[in-house]
Short mmCIF file of C-alpha atoms in Angstrom, two decimals:
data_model
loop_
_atom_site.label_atom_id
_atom_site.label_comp_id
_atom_site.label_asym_id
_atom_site.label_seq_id
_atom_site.Cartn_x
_atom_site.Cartn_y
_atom_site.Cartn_z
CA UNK K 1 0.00 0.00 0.00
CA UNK K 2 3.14 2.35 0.42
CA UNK K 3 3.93 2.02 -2.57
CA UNK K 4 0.54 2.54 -4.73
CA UNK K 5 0.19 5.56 -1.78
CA UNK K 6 3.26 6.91 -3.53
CA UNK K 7 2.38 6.64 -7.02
CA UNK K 8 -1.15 8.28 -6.35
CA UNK K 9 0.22 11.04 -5.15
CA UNK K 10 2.39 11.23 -8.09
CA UNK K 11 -0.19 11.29 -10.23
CA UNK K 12 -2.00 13.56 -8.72
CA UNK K 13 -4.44 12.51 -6.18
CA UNK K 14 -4.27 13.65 -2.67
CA UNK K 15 -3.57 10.89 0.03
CA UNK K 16 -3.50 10.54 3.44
CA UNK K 17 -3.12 6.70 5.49
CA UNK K 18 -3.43 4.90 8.67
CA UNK K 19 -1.52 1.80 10.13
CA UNK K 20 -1.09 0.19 13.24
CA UNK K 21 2.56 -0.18 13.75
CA UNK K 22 5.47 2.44 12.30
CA UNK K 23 7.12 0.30 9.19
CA UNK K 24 10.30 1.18 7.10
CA UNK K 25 8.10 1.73 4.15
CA UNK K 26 6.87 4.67 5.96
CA UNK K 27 10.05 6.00 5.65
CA UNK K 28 9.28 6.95 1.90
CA UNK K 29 6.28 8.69 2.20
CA UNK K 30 7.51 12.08 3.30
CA UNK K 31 4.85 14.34 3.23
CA UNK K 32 1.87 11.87 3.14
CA UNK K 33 0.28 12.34 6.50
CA UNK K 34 0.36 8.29 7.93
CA UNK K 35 -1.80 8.16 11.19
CA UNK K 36 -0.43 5.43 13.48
CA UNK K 37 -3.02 3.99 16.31
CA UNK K 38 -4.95 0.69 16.91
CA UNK K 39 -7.99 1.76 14.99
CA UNK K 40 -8.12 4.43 11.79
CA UNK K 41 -10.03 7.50 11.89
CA UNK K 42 -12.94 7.74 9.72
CA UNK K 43 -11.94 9.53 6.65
CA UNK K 44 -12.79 12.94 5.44
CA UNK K 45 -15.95 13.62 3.75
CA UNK K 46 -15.62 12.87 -0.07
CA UNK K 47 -12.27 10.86 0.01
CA UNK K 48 -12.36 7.03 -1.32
CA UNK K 49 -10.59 4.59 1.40
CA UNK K 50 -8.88 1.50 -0.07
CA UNK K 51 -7.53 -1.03 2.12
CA UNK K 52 -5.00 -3.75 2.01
CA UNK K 53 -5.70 -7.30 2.49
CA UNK K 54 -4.50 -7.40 5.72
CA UNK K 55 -7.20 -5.14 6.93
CA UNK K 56 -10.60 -6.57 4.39
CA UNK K 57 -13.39 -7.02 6.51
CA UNK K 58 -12.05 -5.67 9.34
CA UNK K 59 -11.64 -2.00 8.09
CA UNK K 60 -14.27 -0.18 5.66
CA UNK K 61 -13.43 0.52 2.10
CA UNK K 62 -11.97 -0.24 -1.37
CA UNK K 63 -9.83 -3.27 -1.34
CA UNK K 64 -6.10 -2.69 -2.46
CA UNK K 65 -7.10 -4.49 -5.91
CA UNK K 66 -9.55 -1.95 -7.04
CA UNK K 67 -6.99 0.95 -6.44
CA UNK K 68 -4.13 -1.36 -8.00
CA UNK K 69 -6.53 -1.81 -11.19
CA UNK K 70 -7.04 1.98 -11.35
CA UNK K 71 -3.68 2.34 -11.60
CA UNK K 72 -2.84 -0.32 -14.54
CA UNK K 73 -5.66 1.52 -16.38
CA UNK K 74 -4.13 4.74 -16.44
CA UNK K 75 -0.55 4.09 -17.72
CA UNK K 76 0.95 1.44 -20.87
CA UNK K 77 1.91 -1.94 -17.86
CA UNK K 78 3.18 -4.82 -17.50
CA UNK K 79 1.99 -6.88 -15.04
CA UNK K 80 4.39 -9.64 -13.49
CA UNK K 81 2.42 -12.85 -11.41
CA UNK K 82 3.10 -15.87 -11.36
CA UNK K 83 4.02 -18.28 -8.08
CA UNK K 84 7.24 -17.97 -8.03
CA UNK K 85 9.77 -15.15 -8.83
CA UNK K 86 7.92 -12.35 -9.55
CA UNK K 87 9.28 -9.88 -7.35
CA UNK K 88 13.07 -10.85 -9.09
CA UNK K 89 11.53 -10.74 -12.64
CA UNK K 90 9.42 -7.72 -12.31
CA UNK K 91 12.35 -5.92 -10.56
CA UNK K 92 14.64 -7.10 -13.41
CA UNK K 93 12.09 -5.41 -15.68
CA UNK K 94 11.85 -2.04 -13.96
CA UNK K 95 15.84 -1.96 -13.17
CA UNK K 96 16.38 -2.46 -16.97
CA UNK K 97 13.67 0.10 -18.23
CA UNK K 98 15.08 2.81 -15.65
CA UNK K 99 19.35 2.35 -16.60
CA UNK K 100 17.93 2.10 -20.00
CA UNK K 101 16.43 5.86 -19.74
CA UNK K 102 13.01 4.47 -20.17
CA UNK K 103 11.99 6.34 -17.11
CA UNK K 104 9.15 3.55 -16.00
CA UNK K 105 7.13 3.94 -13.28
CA UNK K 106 7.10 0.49 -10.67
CA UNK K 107 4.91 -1.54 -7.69
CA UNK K 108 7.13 -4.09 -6.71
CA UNK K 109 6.41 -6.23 -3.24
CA UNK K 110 9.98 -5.93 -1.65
CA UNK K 111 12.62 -2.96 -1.91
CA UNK K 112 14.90 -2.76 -4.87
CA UNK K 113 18.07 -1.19 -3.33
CA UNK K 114 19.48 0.09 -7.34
CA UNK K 115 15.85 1.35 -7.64
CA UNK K 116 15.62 3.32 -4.17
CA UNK K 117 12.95 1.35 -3.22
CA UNK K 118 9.78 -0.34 -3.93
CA UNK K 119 7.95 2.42 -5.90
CA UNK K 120 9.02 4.95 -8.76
CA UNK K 121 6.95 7.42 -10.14
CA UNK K 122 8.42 7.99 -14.08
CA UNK K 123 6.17 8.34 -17.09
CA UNK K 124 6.87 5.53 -19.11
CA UNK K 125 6.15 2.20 -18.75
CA UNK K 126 4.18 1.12 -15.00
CA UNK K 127 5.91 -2.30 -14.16
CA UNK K 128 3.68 -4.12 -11.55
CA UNK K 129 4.30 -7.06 -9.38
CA UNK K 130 0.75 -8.93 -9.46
CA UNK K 131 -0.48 -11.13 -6.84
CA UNK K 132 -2.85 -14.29 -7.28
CA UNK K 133 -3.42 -15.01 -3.41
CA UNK K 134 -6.66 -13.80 -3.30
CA UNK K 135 -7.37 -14.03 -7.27
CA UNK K 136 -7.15 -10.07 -7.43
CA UNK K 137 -4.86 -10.71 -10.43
CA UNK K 138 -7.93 -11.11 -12.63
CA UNK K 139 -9.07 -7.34 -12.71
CA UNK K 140 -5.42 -6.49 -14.22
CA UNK K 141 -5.88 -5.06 -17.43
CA UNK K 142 -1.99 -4.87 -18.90
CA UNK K 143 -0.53 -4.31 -22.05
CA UNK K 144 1.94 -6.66 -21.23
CA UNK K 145 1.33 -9.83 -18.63
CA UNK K 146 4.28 -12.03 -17.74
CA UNK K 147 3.19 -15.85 -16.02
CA UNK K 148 6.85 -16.77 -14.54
CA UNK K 149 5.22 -20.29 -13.35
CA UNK K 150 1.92 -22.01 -12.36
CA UNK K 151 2.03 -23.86 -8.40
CA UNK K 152 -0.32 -24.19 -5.77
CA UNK K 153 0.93 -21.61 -2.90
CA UNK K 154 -2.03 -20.28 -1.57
CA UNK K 155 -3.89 -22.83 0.45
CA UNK K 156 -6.74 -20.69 1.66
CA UNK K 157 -8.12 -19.61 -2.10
CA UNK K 158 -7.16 -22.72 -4.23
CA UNK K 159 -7.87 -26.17 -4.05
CA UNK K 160 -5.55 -27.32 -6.64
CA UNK K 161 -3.12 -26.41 -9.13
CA UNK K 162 -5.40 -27.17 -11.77
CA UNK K 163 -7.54 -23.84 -10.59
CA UNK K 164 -4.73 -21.70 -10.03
CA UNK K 165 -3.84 -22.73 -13.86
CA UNK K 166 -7.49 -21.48 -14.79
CA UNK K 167 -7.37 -18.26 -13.39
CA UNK K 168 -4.16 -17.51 -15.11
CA UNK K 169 -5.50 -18.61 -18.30
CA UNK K 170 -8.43 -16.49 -17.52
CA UNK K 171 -6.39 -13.47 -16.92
CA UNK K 172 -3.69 -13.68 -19.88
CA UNK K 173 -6.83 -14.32 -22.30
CA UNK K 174 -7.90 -10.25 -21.87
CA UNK K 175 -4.29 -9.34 -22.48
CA UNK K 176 -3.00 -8.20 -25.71
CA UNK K 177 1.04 -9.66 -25.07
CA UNK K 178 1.87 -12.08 -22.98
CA UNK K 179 4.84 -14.53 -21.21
CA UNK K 180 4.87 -17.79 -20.55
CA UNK K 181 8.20 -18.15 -18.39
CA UNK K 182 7.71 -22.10 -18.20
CA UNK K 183 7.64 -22.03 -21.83
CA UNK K 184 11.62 -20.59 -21.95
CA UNK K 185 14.99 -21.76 -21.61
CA UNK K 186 17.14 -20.19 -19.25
CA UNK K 187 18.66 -17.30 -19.51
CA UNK K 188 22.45 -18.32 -20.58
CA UNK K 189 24.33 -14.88 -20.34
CA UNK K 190 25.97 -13.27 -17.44
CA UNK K 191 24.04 -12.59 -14.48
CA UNK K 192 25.34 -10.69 -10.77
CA UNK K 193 22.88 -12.89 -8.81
CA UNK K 194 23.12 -16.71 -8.41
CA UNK K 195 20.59 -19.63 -8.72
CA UNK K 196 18.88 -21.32 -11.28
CA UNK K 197 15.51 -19.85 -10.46
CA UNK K 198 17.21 -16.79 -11.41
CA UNK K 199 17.96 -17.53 -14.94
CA UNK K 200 14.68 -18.42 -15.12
CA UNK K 201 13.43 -15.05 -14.37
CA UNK K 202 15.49 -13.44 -16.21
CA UNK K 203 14.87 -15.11 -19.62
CA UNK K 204 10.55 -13.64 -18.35
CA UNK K 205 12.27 -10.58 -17.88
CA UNK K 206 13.93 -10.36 -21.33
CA UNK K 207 10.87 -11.55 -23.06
CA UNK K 208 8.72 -8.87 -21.53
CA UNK K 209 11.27 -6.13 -22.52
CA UNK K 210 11.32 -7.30 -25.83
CA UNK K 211 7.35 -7.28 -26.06
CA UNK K 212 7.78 -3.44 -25.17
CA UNK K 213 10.60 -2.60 -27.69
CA UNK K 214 13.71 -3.47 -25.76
CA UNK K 215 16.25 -5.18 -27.49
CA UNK K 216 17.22 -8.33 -26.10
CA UNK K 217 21.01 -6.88 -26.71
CA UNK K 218 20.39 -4.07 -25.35
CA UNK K 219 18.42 -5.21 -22.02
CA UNK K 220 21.27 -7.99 -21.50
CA UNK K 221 24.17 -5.94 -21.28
CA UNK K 222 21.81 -4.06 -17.98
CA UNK K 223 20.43 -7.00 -16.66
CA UNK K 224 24.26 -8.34 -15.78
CA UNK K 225 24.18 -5.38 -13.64
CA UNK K 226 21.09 -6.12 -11.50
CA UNK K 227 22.12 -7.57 -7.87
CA UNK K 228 18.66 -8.80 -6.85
CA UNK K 229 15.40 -6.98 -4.63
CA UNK K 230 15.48 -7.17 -0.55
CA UNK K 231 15.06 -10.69 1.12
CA UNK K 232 15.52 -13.15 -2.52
CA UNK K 233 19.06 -14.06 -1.79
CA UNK K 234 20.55 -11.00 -0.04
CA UNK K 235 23.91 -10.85 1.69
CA UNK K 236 23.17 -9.46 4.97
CA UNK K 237 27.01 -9.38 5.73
CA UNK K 238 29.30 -11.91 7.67
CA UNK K 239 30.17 -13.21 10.95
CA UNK K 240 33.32 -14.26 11.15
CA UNK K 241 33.55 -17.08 8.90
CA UNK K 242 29.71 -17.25 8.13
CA UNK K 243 27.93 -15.77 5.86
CA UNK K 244 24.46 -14.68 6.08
CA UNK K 245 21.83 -14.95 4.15
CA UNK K 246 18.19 -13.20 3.89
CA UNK K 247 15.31 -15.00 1.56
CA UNK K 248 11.73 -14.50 1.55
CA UNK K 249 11.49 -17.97 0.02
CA UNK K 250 8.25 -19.66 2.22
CA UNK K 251 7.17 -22.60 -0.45
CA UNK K 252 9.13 -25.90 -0.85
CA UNK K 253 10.08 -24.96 -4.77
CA UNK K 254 11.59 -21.40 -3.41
CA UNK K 255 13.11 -23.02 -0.51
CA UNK K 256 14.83 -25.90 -2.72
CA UNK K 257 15.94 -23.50 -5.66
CA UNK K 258 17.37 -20.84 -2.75
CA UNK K 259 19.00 -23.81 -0.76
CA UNK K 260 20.64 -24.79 -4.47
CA UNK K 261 21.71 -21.59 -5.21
CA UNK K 262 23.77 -20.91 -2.07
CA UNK K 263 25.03 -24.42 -1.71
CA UNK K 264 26.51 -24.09 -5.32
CA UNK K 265 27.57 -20.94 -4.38
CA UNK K 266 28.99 -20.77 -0.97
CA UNK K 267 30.30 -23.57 -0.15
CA UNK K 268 30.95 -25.25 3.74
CA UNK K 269 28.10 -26.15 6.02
CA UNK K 270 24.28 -24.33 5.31
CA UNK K 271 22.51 -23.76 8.43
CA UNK K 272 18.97 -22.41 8.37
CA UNK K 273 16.82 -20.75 10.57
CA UNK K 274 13.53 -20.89 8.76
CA UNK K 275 9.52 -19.40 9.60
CA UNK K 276 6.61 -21.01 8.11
CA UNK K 277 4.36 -18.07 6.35
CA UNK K 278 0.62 -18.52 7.01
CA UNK K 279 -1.10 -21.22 8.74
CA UNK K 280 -3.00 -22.48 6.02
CA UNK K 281 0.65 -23.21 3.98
CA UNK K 282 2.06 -25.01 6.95
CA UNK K 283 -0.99 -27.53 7.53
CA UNK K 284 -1.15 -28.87 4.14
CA UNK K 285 2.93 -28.85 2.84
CA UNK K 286 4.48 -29.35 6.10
CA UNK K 287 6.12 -32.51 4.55
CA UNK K 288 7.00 -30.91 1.70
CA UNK K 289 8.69 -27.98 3.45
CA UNK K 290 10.88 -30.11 5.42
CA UNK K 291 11.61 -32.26 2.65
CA UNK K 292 13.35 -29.13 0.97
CA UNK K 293 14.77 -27.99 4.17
CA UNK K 294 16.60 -31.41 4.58
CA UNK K 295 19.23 -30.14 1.56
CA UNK K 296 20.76 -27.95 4.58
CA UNK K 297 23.28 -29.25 7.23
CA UNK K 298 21.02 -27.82 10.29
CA UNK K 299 17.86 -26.49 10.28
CA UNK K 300 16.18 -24.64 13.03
CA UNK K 301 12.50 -24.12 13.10
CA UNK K 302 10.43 -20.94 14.59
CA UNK K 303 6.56 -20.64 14.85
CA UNK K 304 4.55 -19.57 12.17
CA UNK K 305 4.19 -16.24 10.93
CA UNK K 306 0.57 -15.50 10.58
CA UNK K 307 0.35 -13.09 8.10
CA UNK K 308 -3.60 -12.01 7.41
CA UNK K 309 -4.70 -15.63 8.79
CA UNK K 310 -5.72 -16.41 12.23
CA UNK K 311 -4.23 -19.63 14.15
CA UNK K 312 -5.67 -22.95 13.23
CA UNK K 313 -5.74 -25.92 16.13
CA UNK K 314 -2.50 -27.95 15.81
CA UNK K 315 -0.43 -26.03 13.36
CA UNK K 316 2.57 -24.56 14.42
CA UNK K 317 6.26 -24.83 13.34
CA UNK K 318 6.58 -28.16 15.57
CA UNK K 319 5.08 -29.82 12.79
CA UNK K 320 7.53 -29.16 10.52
CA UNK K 321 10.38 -30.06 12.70
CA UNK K 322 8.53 -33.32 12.93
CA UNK K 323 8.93 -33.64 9.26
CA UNK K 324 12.56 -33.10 9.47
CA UNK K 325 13.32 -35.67 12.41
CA UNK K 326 13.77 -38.80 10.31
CA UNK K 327 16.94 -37.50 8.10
CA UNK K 328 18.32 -34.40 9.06
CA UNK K 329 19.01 -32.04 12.54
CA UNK K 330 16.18 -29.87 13.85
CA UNK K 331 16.39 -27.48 16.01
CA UNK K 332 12.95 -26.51 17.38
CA UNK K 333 12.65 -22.65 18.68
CA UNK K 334 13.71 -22.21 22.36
CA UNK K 335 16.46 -25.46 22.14
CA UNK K 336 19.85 -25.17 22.97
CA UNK K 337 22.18 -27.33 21.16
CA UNK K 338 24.23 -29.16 23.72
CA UNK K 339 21.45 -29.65 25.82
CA UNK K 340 18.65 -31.31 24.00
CA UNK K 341 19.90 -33.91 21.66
CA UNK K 342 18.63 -33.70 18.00
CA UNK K 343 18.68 -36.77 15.80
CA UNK K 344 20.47 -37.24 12.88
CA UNK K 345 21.04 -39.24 10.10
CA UNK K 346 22.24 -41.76 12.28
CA UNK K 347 19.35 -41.95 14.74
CA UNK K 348 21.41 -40.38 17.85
#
């Protein structure tokens, strides 16, 4: 919501916000009054309130779709979704666009440190990170729509993969230009950021910036200059010999690609400290979540971040350590190696 709060005003509207707590993505919007307290204010006569997903139900107004669909209509877009990698992709995009002297506009869900942050206000192309969680995705009208992959992530909304597959087929059916990114080869040229996954989003990224006039010369030589968007794969810095790694990655096939990545990469001993996302996601893939866990050496386990869910009976982080305790060591939160044993391979 920051970021759409941004653009807004860019384009003119006037805005104003509330949230409970004081985030970094506050930080941004300097001179957008942002009331903090437990409950908002009601708003001023004749102003529209939209509110985030977080909040539906629970707060009156808009949803954040129906402001986000406003804003594809207004400007040429492209609009990234996908389950997997479309922060990376649709910052690729954006990062490209802007060296290029494009001057695109952006939504992205994470901070892009090359970009100054998850929001830019140009005049050129808007470059959106989509979102099918809660099917929203569907009132996107884009010039341009980029698919990275088809899985099913979001527990609460879909029942299978097949309907997740529907409702992009739905979707890219109303758009003039689209990309498949399960439909390309990897991207084969020189890239700052490791991982697999990451070629894969870059040969979406490439694709799309072709669609929109963008050589694929031309965007290459920029792309191997893009280090990657806050939490996929960032460096946080070292301690002593160990170096740490941030990722948002919360499903099995982002866990196992990340875990790849930085075990091609690094090198030595991977130890992860890892929080299920969403309460739903942890009942039904708690198998599978540990399963891609068990490529690192250690593996501790904290309680589940709840996100816009409540709790459900019987689902916390234990029950992916439980997973993990046939083949690899698990660290629930709160033990202390050295004083509660932790089984490994060998049963001990």
């Amino acid at each position: 919501m920051s970021a759409y709060a941004l653009l807004a005003r860019a384009w003119g509207a006037e805005v104003r916000g509330w949230d409970r707590v004081r985030t970094p993505y506050l930080e941004q919007l300097e001179g957008i009054d942002v009331e903090i307290s437990d409950e908002p204010s009601r708003p001023p006569e004749g102003w529209e309130a939209f509110v985030s997903t977080a909040f539906v139900g629970r707060v009156p107004g808009k949803t954040r779709a129906e402001l986000l669909a406003e804003l594809v209509s207004l400007r040429d877009s492209i609009v990234v979704a996908g389950a997997h990698g479309k922060t990376t992709t649709s910052s690729m995009i954006a990062f490209c666009l802007e060296r290029l002297g494009r001057d695109p506009a952006w939504l992205i869900g994470a901070d892009v440190p090359q970009l100054g942050g998850n929001a830019g206000t140009g005049e050129g192309w808007l470059v959106v990170e989509g979102d099918e969680s809660d099917r929203t995705i569907a009132e996107l009208r884009p010039r341009v729509a980029v698919v990275t992959n088809v899985d099913l992530d979001h527990h609460a909304t879909f029942g299978s993969r097949a309907e997740v597959a529907e409702l992009f087929d739905g979707w890219l059916a109303n758009v003039p230009a689209v990309v498949r990114g399960e439909e390309l080869a990897p991207y084969d040229g020189p890239l700052a950021i490791a991982g697999e996954h990451n070629r894969r989003n870059a040969s979406s990224a490439l694709a799309a910036l072709e669609l929109v006039g963008v050589s694929r010369e031309e965007a290459a030589g920029v792309l191997a200059q893009f280090r990657g968007a806050a939490r996929r794969l960032e460096h946080r810095g070292d301690a002593g010999s160990v170096a740490v790694y941030d990722d948002y990655a919360h499903h099995p096939a982002e866990i196992a690609a990340t875990l790849d990545a930085l075990r091609n990469g690094e090198g030595g001993r991977l130890l992860v400290l890892f929080q299920p996302h969403l309460y739903s996601r942890t009942r039904h893939l708690a198998r599978e979540l540990a399963d891609s866990l068990a490529a690192a050496d250690i593996v501790a386990v904290a309680d589940v971040y709840p996100a816009r869910e409540e709790p459900i009976e019987g689902v916390t982080g234990k029950l992916v350590v439980d997973a993990l305790g046939g083949g690899r060591r698990a660290l629930p939160r709160g033990s202390r190696p050295g004083r509660r044993p932790c089984r490994d391979s060998r049963g001990r």
